[in-house]
XYZ file of N, CA, C and O in Angstrom:
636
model
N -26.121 30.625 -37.586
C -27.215 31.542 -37.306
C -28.474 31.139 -38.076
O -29.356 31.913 -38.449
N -28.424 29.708 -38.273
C -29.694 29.059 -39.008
C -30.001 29.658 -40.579
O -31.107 29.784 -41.105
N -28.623 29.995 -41.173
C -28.849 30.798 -43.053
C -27.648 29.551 -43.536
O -26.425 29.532 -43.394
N -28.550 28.613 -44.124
C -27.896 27.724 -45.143
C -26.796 28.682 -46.323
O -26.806 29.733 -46.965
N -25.926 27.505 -46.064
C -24.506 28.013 -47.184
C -24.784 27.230 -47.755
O -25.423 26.234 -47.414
N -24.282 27.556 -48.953
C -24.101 26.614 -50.055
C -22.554 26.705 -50.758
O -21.768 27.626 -50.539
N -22.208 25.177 -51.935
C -21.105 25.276 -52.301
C -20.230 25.352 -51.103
O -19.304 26.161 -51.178
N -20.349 24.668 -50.024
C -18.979 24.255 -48.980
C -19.181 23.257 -48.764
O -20.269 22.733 -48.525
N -17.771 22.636 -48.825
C -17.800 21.389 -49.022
C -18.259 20.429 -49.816
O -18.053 19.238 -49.587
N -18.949 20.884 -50.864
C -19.413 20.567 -52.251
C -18.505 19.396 -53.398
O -18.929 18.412 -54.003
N -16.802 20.163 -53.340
C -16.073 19.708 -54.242
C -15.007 18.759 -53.922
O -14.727 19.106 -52.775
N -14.264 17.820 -54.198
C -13.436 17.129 -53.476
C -12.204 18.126 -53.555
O -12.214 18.836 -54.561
N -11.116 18.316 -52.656
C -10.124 18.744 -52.503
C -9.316 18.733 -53.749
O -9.149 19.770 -54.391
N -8.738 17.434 -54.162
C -8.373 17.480 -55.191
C -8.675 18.225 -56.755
O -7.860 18.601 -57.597
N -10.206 18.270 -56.767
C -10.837 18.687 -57.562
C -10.260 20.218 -58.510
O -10.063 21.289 -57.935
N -10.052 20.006 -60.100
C -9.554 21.318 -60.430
C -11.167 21.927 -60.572
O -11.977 21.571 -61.429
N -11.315 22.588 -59.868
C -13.354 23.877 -59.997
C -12.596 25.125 -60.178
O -11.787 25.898 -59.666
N -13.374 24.855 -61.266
C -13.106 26.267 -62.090
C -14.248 27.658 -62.226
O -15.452 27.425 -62.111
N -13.865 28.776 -62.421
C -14.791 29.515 -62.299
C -15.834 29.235 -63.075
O -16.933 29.782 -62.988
N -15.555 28.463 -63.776
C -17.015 28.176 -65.091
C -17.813 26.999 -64.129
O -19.029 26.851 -64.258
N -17.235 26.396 -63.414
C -17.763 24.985 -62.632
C -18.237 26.164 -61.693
O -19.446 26.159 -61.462
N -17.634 26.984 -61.221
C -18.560 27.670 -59.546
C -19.564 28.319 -60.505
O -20.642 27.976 -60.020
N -19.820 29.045 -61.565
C -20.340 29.654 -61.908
C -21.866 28.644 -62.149
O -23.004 28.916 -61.765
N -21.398 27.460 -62.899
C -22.781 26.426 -63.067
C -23.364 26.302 -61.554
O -24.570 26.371 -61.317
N -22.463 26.128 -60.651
C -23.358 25.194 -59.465
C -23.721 26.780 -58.900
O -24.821 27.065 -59.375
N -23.392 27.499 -58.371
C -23.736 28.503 -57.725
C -25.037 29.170 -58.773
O -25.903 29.766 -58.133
N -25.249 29.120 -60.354
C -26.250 29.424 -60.836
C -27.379 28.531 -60.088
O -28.151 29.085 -59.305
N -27.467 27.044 -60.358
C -28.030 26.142 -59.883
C -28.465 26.258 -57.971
O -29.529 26.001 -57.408
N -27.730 26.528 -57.656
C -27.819 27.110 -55.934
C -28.695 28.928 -55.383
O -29.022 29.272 -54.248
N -28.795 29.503 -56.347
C -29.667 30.473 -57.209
C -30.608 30.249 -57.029
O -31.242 30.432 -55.990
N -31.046 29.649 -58.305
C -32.082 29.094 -58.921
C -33.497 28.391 -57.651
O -34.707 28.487 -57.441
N -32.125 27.625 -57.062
C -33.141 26.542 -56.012
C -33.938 27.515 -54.694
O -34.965 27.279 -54.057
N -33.155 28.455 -54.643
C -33.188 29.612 -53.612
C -34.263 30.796 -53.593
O -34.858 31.441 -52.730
N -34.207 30.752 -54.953
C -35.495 31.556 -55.701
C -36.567 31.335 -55.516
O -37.437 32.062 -55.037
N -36.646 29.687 -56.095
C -37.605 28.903 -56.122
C -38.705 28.539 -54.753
O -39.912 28.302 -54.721
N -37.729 28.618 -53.766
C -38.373 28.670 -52.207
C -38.516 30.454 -51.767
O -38.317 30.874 -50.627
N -38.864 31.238 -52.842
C -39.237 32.456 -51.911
C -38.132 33.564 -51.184
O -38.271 34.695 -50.717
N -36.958 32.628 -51.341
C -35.969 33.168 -50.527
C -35.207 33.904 -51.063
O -35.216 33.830 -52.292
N -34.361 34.781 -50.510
C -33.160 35.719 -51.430
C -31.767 35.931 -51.254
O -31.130 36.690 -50.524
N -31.299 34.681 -52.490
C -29.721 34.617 -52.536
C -28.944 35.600 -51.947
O -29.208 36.790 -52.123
N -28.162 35.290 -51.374
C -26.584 36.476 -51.020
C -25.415 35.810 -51.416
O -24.945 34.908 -50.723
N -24.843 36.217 -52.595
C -23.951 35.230 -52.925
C -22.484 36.512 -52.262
O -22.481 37.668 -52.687
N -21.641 36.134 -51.469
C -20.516 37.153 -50.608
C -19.306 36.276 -51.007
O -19.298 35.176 -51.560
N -18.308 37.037 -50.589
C -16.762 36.636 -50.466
C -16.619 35.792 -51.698
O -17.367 35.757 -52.675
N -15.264 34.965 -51.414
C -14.941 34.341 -52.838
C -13.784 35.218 -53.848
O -13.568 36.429 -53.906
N -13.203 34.154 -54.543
C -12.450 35.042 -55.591
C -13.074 36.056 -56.563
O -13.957 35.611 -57.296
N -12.913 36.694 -56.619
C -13.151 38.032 -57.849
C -13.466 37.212 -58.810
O -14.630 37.108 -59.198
N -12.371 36.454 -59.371
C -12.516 35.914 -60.784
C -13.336 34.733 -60.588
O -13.230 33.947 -61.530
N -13.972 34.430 -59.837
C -15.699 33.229 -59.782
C -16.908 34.160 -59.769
O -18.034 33.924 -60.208
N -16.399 35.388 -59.114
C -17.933 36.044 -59.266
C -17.879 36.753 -60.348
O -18.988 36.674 -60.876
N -17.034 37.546 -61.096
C -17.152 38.119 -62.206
C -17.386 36.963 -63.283
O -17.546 37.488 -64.385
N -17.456 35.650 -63.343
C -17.450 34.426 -64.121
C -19.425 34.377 -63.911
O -20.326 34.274 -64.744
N -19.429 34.477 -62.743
C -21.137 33.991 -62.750
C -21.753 35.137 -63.129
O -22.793 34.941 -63.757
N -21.373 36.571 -62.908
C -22.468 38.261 -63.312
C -21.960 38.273 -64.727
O -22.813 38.494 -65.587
N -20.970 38.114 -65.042
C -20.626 38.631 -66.444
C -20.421 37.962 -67.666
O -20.744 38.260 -68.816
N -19.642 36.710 -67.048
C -18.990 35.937 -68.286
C -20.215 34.597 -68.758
O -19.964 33.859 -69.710
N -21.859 34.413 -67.723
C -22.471 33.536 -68.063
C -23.208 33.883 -69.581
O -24.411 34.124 -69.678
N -22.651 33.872 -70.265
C -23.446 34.256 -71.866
C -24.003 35.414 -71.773
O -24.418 35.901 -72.825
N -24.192 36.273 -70.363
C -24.648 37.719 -70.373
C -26.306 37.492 -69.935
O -27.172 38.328 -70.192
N -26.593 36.042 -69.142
C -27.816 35.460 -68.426
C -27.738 36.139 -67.236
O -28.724 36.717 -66.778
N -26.681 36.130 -66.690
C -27.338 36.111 -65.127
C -27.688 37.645 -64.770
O -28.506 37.878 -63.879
N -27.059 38.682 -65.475
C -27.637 39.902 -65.125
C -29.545 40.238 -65.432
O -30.478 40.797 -64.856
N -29.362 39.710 -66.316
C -31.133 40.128 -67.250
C -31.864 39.308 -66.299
O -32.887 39.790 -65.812
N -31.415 37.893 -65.891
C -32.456 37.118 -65.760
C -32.493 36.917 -63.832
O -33.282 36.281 -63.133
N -31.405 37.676 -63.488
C -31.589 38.268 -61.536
C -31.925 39.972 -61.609
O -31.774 40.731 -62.567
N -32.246 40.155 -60.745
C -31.846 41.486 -60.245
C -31.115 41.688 -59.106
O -31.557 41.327 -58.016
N -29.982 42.254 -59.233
C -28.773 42.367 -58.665
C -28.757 43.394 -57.969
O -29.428 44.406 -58.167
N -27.611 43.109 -56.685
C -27.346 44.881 -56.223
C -26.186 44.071 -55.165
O -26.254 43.240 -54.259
N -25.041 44.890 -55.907
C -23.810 44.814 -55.415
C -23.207 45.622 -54.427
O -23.168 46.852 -54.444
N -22.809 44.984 -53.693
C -21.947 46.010 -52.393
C -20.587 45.749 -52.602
O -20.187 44.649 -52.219
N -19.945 46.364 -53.022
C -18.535 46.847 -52.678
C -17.894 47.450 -51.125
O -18.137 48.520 -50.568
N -17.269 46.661 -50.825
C -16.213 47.356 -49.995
C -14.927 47.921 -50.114
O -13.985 47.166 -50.352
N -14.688 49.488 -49.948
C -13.714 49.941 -50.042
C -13.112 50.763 -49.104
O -13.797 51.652 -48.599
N -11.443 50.567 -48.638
C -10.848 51.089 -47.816
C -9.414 51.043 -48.136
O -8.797 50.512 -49.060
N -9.019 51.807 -47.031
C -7.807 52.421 -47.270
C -6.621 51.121 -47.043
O -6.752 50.342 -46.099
N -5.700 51.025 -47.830
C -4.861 50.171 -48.067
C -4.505 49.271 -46.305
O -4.691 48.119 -45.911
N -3.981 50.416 -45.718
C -3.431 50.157 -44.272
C -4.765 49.666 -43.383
O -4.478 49.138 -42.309
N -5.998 49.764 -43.662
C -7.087 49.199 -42.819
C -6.981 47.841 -43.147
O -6.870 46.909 -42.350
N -7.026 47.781 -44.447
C -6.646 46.459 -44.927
C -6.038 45.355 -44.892
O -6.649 44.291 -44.982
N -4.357 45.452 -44.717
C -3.760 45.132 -43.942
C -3.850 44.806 -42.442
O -3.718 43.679 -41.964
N -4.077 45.871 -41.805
C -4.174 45.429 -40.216
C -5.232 44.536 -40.038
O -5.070 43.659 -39.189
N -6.457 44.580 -40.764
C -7.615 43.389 -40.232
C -7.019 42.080 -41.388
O -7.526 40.977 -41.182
N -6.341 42.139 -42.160
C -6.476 40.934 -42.535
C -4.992 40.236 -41.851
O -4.820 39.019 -41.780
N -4.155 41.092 -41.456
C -3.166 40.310 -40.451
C -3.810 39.946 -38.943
O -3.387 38.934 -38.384
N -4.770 40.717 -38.323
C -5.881 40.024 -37.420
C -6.715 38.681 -37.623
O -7.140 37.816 -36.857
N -6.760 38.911 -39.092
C -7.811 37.626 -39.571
C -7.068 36.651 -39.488
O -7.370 35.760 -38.694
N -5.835 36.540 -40.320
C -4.886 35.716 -40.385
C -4.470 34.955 -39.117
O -4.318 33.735 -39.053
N -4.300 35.867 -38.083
C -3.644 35.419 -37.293
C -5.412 34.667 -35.932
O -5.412 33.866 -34.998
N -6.119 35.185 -36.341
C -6.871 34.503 -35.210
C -7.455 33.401 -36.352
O -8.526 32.922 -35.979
N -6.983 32.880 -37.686
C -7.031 31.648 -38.253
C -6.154 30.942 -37.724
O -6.504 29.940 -37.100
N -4.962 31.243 -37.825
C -3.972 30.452 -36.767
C -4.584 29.843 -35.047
O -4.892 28.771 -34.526
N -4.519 30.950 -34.757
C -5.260 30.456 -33.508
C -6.497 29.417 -33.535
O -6.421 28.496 -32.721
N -7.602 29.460 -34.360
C -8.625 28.423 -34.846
C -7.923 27.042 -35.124
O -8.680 26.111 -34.850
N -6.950 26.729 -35.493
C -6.404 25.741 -36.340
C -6.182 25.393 -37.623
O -6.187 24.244 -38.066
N -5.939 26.634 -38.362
C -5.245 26.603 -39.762
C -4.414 25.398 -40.253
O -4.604 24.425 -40.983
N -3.340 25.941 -39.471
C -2.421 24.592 -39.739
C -2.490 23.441 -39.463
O -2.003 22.712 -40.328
N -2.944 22.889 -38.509
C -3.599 21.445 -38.448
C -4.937 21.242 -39.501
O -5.546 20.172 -39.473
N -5.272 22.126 -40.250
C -6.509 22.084 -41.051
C -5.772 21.776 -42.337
O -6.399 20.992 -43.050
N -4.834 22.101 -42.734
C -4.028 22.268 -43.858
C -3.138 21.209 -43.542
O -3.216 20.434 -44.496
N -2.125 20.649 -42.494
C -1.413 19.462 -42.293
C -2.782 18.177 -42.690
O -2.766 17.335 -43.587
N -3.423 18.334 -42.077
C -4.583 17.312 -42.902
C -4.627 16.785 -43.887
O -4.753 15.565 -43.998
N -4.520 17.714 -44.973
C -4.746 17.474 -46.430
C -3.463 18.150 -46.954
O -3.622 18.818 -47.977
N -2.202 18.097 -46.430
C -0.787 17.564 -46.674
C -0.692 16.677 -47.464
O -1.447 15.718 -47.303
N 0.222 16.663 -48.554
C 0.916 15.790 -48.971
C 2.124 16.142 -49.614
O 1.813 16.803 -50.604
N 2.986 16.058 -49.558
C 4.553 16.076 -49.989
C 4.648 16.217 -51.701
O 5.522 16.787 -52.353
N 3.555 15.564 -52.140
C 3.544 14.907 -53.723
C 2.284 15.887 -54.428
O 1.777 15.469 -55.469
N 1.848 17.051 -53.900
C 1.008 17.553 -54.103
C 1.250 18.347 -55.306
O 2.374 18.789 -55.544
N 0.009 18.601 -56.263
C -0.176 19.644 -57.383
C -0.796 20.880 -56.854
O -2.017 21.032 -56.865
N 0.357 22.121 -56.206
C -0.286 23.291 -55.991
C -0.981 23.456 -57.017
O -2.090 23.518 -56.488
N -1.131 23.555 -57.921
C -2.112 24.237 -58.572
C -3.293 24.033 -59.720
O -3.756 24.547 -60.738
N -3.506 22.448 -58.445
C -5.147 21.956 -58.500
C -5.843 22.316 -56.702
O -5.427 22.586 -55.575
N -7.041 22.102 -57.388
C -8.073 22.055 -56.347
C -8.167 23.314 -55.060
O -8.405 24.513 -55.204
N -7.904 22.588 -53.869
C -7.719 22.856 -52.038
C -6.455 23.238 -52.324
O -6.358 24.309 -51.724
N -5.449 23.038 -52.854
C -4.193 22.957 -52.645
C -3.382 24.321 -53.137
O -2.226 24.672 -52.903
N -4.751 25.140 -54.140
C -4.423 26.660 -54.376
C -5.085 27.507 -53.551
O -5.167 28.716 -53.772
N -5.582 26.937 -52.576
C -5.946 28.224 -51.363
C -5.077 29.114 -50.630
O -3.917 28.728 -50.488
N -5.354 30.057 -50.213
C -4.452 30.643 -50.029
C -4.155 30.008 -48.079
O -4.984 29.830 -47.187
N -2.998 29.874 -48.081
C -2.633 29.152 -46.681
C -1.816 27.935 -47.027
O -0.773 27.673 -46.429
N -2.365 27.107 -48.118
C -1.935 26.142 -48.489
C -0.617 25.767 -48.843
O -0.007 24.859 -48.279
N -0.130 26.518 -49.858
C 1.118 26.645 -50.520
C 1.929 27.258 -49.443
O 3.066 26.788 -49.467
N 1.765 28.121 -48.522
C 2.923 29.139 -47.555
C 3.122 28.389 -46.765
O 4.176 28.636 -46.180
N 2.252 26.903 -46.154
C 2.527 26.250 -45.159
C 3.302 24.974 -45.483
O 3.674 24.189 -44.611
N 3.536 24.806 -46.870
C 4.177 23.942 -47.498
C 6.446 23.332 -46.470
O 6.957 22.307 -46.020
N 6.788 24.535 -46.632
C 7.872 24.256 -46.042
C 7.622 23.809 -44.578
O 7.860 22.683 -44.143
N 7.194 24.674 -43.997
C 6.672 24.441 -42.674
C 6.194 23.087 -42.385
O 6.719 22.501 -41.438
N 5.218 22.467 -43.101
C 5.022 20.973 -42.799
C 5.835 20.319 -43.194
O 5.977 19.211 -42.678
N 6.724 20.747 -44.298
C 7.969 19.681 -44.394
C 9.498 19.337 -43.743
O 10.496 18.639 -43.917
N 8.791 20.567 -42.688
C 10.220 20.311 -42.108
C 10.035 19.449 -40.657
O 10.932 19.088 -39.895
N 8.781 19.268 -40.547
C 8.480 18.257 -39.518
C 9.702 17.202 -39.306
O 10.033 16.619 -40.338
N 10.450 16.856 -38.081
C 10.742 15.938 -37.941
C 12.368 16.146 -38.145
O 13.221 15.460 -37.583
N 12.580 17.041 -38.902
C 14.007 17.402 -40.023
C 14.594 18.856 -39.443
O 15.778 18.654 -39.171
N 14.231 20.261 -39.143
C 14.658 21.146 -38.158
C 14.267 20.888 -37.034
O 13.529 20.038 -36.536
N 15.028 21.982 -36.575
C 15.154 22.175 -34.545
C 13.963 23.078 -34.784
O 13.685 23.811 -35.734
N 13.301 22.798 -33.577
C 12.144 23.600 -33.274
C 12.168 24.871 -33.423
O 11.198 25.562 -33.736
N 13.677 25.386 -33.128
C 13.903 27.209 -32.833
C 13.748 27.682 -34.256
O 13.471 28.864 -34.458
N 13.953 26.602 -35.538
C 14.014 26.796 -36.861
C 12.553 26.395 -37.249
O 12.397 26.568 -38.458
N 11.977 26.151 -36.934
C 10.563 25.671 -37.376
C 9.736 27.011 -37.473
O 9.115 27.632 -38.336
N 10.049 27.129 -36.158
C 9.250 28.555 -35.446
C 9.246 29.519 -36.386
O 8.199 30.105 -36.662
N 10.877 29.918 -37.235
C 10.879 30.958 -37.839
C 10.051 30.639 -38.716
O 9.093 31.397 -38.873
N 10.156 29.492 -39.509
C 9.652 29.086 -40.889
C 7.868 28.943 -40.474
O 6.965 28.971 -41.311
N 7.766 28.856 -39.625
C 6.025 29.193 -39.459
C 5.805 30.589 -39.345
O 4.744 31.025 -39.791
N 6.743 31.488 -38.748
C 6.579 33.293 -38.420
C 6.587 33.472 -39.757
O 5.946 34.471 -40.084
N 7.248 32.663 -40.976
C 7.260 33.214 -41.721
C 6.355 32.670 -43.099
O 5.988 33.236 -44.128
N 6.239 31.644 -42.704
C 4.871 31.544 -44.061
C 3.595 32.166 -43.333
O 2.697 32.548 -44.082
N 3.378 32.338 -41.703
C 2.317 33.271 -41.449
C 2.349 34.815 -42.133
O 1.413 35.405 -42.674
N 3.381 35.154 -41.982
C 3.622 36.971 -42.638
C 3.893 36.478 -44.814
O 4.427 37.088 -45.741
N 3.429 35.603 -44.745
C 3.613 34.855 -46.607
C 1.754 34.705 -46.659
O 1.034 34.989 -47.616
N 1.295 34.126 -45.187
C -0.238 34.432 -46.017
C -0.957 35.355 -46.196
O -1.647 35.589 -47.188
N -0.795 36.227 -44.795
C -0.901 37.816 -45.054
C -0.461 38.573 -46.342
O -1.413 39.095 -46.922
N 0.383 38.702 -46.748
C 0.869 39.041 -47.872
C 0.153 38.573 -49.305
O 0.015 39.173 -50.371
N -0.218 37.322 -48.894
C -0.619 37.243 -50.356
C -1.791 36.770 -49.929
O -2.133 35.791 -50.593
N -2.798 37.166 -48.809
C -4.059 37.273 -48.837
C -4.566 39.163 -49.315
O -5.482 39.586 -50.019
N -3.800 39.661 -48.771
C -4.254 41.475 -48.717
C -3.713 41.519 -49.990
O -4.223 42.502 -50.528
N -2.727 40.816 -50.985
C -3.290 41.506 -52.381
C -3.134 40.204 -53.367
O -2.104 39.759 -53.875
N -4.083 39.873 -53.444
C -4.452 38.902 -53.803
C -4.638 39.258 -55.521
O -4.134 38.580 -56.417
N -5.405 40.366 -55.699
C -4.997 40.813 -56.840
C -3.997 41.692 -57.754
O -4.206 42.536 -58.627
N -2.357 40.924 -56.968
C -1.122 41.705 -57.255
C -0.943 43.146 -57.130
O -0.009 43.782 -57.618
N -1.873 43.596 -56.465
C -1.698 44.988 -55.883
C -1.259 45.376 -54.504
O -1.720 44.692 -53.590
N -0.474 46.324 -54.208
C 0.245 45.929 -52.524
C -0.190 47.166 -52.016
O 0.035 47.465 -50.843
């Protein structure tokens, strides 16, 4: 819709970016945004990258932006149903061929691309390529799909 993103596709996959790393470049992506007149919307994202850039930057970025936060809040079960919608018309987009991509057998869940959420649930599922019967595949995809749901809607260990 012609509104530049920033920070996608920025980092290599592998890459461990940490909230202190999103917090520098997204200050820096700010900054440049300002500078042309224009007015940041920094949305979505983990909790713990944006509470890293409002709170934890030495206590800069509040004094030196002016802020105004939107919260969204709803009822547990709304929650659920659109993010098992979301989920599932990611599937339909090509999730899993997006994620078989940047497959590897030898992988460190817990660097980079490889801690997204989708990543890790599709893990069995691509490994059984080649090795179950299809009728067994199927389940093991029904079921790391109802594994990303799950641990997309509470992402912050709350159910």
């Amino acid at each position: 819709m012609g509104v530049p993103h920033h920070l996608i596709n920025g980092v290599h996959p592998d890459a461990d970016f940490t909230a202190s790393d999103f917090r520098a470049h997204a200050t820096r992506a700010v900054d440049s945004i300002m500078e042309r007149g224009l007015l940041p919307i920094i949305a979505g994202g983990s909790n713990s990258y944006i509470e890293e850039l409002v709170d934890r930057a030495n206590g800069q970025f509040r004094p030196h932006y002016k802020c105004c936060f939107i919260w969204v809040d709803m009822q547990l079960s709304v929650l659920h149903d659109f993010v098992s919608e979301r989920v599932d018309r990611m599937i339909e987009r090509g999730l899993v061929e997006e994620v078989r991509v940047h497959f590897d057998p030898n992988a460190d869940y817990t660097r980079g691309l490889r801690r997204a959420i989708g990543v890790p649930e599709l893990d069995g599922y691509l490994r059984s390529e080649g090795i179950l019967e299809e009728s067994e595949r199927r389940i093991q995809l029904t079921n790391a799909i109802d594994e990303i749901k799950t641990n997309t809607s509470c992402k912050d260990g709350r159910h």
